[in-house]
């Protein structure tokens, strides 16, 4: 066997074991009996130790030095394996283990603190998580910017400065749009009504199929926080049900279908290789967002959904236009995950600025809550009344995810670019969406984005799909056009 | 750390990974999307390779040589770790891998051959599986009897000669009882009726709870072939539903609850150690069988079940005595897994004699079908008409399980002994069973059998629980008494 073949065989087993670890996580959130949590943590730790040893195995360095790639795909395989190996080898094993141990405990402490509305109970833990991740960032940065080093885990090639400049360009137009909407004469009504769980789940499955989700390679279950899990030919999604708010279920489903279809759409030749997953968190979010928003919340598709919901439920909405307005209703709110398309990125910008300051050391953990609340009042015009609506609302920082938040907005920006290119490529898309057919859109996305997996870098894949470097302009134009129509501005 | 502590820490991670592998198997039979099978086989192979490397890690030999056990439990831990290590170290890695590869493929070939009623399509595969397992048996036997060597994987301490003598003592009384039953004037009617799936599953869960199954450490799902899976604090069961035959569902559930309660009943201090599982397949089957038969098919418990089924279904049975007779109805049949308590062991004896001859080399694979059919006619008085009713009915041999079948009957024998001792210990048990309360029985079994895990050897744990070495007498007396009453003999 050549060095390249040996490396690929070794990597294939590692990828297979990583799939097993991912499925353990899925099981934990969907199936695991509740008293099994302690044993499960030992099972996960044992498997993660196996994975860490494989990912830092010195033979990888030897194989990389000796391997001779025969084509572009092989070169991309080596690039991705090298990136992972060099990244993991920079972090001392003791630090990696300490981060794993600390973040695993921190999640529970955060959840309890949030339930108790007790920021002080969480701060010492956050202090420790941040200290460890800053230490890791310093090891990864090689003298460069620590926040940029953390970003690479989620969005290879992105920089804090670049994202800050992007957000500075986006913020004024989003704020202006939000103010216009909230001051508009027309305001859509609240939905009202009652939507039984079983019927929501039936329609959810129909919607998932309408977006091309392949149930022979996946399944749909319930979870507290919806997620998508797995790569290759076993990619599972979850949703949740609130009997007063069916859109929570349906749009969670569509969002996760977007993530899942990305993984299922990767070239099967890349399965169980370093290229066999989405290019980055940002590109991943571009797929979930364009499925959920540009397609799922379009006037055409909500017209189809309105018809299906009238058949399935006692729906107190008079017409498809009102239904479309309700689906896209903009209201003041504290919670990022419940935010509409207009305000969502403003929530992300707040977190980005705060976490960047935390990592830089210019904001102390002790001052974080005050900084959050001041910033929220300035950006959203309302005062946070309780920590679960403010600094304690997201799990991310407790598990050490510094540098992750901006990928949500990068995903929105990418989705805006892709949507513009998609509309050019499929000009009569709305006729299909109005009949619940998404195939012209989802097949275009599969061909232009999804099938490449990690073969192209995040910026490359979006640029190749759109024929231009991604910018915020298409997203902002789409939002302004859509919401001025809905709010009759 | 002492050598003992290092060994225990290493073993703990191995046990945790083995739990992960077991849960992958559970997922495959209950949750996995059907097009994920190919990827799954790679995931399992990667994890099994990790486990095999750990189980034959030469450091285990060093730790075993240096470890100094401080008490009986520590000595038992070392005994079990040593047994596994020596066993696995005797088998060349290439042979172990070849057996894994071959049996994984063989199961599919067997299933297809069974569906096609085509013995010839399966024989070359069976030939190969048998060849590999005989090679493994020779490696394990150290010059001793190869079949005995295979038996040790399932029932440590058992011998082919001992089992043959046991079966020789059992056969005449079982045959005589069967003949008396089939010739009796009174014959219970067939059940009839229709039993909707949802209601069967609801009652199944109630029955599982009645037998003490702890749903906070387990769950109940559907599977084609019911099984129990896992150890420690995550032990899951499955059942199946036929809408014409509710007893298939209910007694599959009780059987698997017996297996699961054994694992859940092991001393929590033994979790994720070499002692943290049932003592042997035979002792395991003793628990599933005593739950299913001596308790679940008792006159007292079926009286309770009769009442519950009358509430849940439109039940065409007039009274509790008739219901009890229907539950225990003896009819001629070809299929082991559908056999009643009287005939079940006769099915096992047939397989034991044939597989012992196969392993000894005195029966050729080419002659197996004829040998099966001749023996079946002699033992059961009816001629096998199609291979799926005969030599192709069980999966075991296709996956290399030679030496496994007799543990089913050992389980029945052990269950007979335990039942006799239980009735002495809890004389008024029937009053509880008649109210659907099994706790006096299941708690006695947990204290006397289940909590010991692998600390005691299989023979020891039954002898300790019963106060005497196990024999076939209690089982045969129980069967004769029970079925003479039902059939009014």
Short mmCIF file of C-alpha atoms in Angstrom, two decimals, chain A residues 12-17 19-20 23-24 26-27 30-40 42-47 49-50 54 214-219 221 231-236 271-272, chain B residues 12-17 19-20 23-24 26-27 30-40 42-47 49-50 54 214-219 221 231-236 271-272:
data_model
loop_
_atom_site.label_atom_id
_atom_site.label_comp_id
_atom_site.label_asym_id
_atom_site.label_seq_id
_atom_site.Cartn_x
_atom_site.Cartn_y
_atom_site.Cartn_z
CA UNK A 12 -11.73 5.89 7.13
CA UNK A 13 -11.78 3.99 10.43
CA UNK A 14 -11.49 7.25 12.35
CA UNK A 15 -14.39 8.73 10.39
CA UNK A 16 -16.46 5.59 11.05
CA UNK A 17 -15.76 5.88 14.78
CA UNK A 19 -20.02 8.59 13.17
CA UNK A 20 -20.53 6.22 16.09
CA UNK A 23 -24.92 8.66 16.92
CA UNK A 24 -24.32 8.27 20.67
CA UNK A 26 -28.24 11.53 18.88
CA UNK A 27 -29.30 8.65 21.12
CA UNK A 30 -33.76 11.27 21.67
CA UNK A 31 -33.80 7.74 23.07
CA UNK A 32 -31.61 7.35 26.15
CA UNK A 33 -33.37 6.38 29.39
CA UNK A 34 -32.88 9.25 31.80
CA UNK A 35 -31.08 7.31 34.54
CA UNK A 36 -28.40 6.22 32.03
CA UNK A 37 -26.71 9.65 31.90
CA UNK A 38 -23.79 8.86 34.20
CA UNK A 39 -22.87 5.62 32.40
CA UNK A 40 -23.28 7.37 29.07
CA UNK A 42 -18.18 7.26 30.59
CA UNK A 43 -19.05 5.64 27.27
CA UNK A 44 -18.59 8.94 25.43
CA UNK A 45 -15.34 9.71 27.25
CA UNK A 46 -13.93 6.29 26.31
CA UNK A 47 -14.84 6.74 22.67
CA UNK A 49 -10.23 9.10 24.04
CA UNK A 50 -9.96 6.57 21.20
CA UNK A 54 -6.21 8.39 16.47
CA UNK A 214 -34.70 10.85 2.20
CA UNK A 215 -36.25 8.76 4.98
CA UNK A 216 -34.41 5.64 3.80
CA UNK A 217 -31.21 7.37 4.98
CA UNK A 218 -32.63 9.21 7.96
CA UNK A 219 -35.44 9.51 10.47
CA UNK A 221 -37.71 12.16 16.13
CA UNK A 231 -23.02 12.09 7.74
CA UNK A 232 -22.98 9.72 4.81
CA UNK A 233 -26.02 7.49 4.61
CA UNK A 234 -27.39 7.90 8.15
CA UNK A 235 -28.38 11.51 8.78
CA UNK A 236 -31.14 11.95 11.34
CA UNK A 271 -18.37 9.13 2.54
CA UNK A 272 -16.20 8.23 5.56
CA UNK B 12 -13.48 0.00 32.48
CA UNK B 13 -12.85 1.84 29.22
CA UNK B 14 -13.07 -1.43 27.29
CA UNK B 15 -16.39 -2.26 28.96
CA UNK B 16 -17.69 1.24 28.16
CA UNK B 17 -16.74 0.79 24.50
CA UNK B 19 -21.59 -0.97 25.70
CA UNK B 20 -21.33 1.43 22.77
CA UNK B 23 -26.04 -0.06 21.53
CA UNK B 24 -25.05 0.17 17.86
CA UNK B 26 -29.71 -2.20 19.25
CA UNK B 27 -29.95 0.81 16.96
CA UNK B 30 -34.78 -0.82 15.99
CA UNK B 31 -33.95 2.62 14.62
CA UNK B 32 -31.47 2.52 11.76
CA UNK B 33 -32.69 3.79 8.38
CA UNK B 34 -32.62 0.87 5.99
CA UNK B 35 -30.20 2.36 3.45
CA UNK B 36 -27.60 2.90 6.19
CA UNK B 37 -26.67 -0.80 6.45
CA UNK B 38 -23.46 -0.64 4.42
CA UNK B 39 -22.05 2.33 6.32
CA UNK B 40 -23.10 0.75 9.58
CA UNK B 42 -17.98 -0.21 8.53
CA UNK B 43 -18.78 1.57 11.77
CA UNK B 44 -19.18 -1.72 13.62
CA UNK B 45 -16.01 -3.17 12.08
CA UNK B 46 -14.01 -0.09 13.17
CA UNK B 47 -15.32 -0.33 16.72
CA UNK B 49 -11.19 -3.60 15.74
CA UNK B 50 -10.66 -1.16 18.62
CA UNK B 54 -7.80 -3.66 23.65
CA UNK B 214 -37.33 -0.04 35.29
CA UNK B 215 -38.17 2.29 32.42
CA UNK B 216 -35.83 4.97 33.78
CA UNK B 217 -32.98 2.61 32.87
CA UNK B 218 -34.48 1.08 29.76
CA UNK B 219 -37.05 1.35 27.00
CA UNK B 221 -39.31 -0.82 21.16
CA UNK B 231 -25.73 -3.73 30.79
CA UNK B 232 -25.45 -1.40 33.76
CA UNK B 233 -27.97 1.42 33.70
CA UNK B 234 -29.08 1.27 30.05
CA UNK B 235 -30.74 -2.07 29.29
CA UNK B 236 -33.29 -1.94 26.50
CA UNK B 271 -21.04 -1.76 36.42
CA UNK B 272 -18.47 -1.35 33.61
#
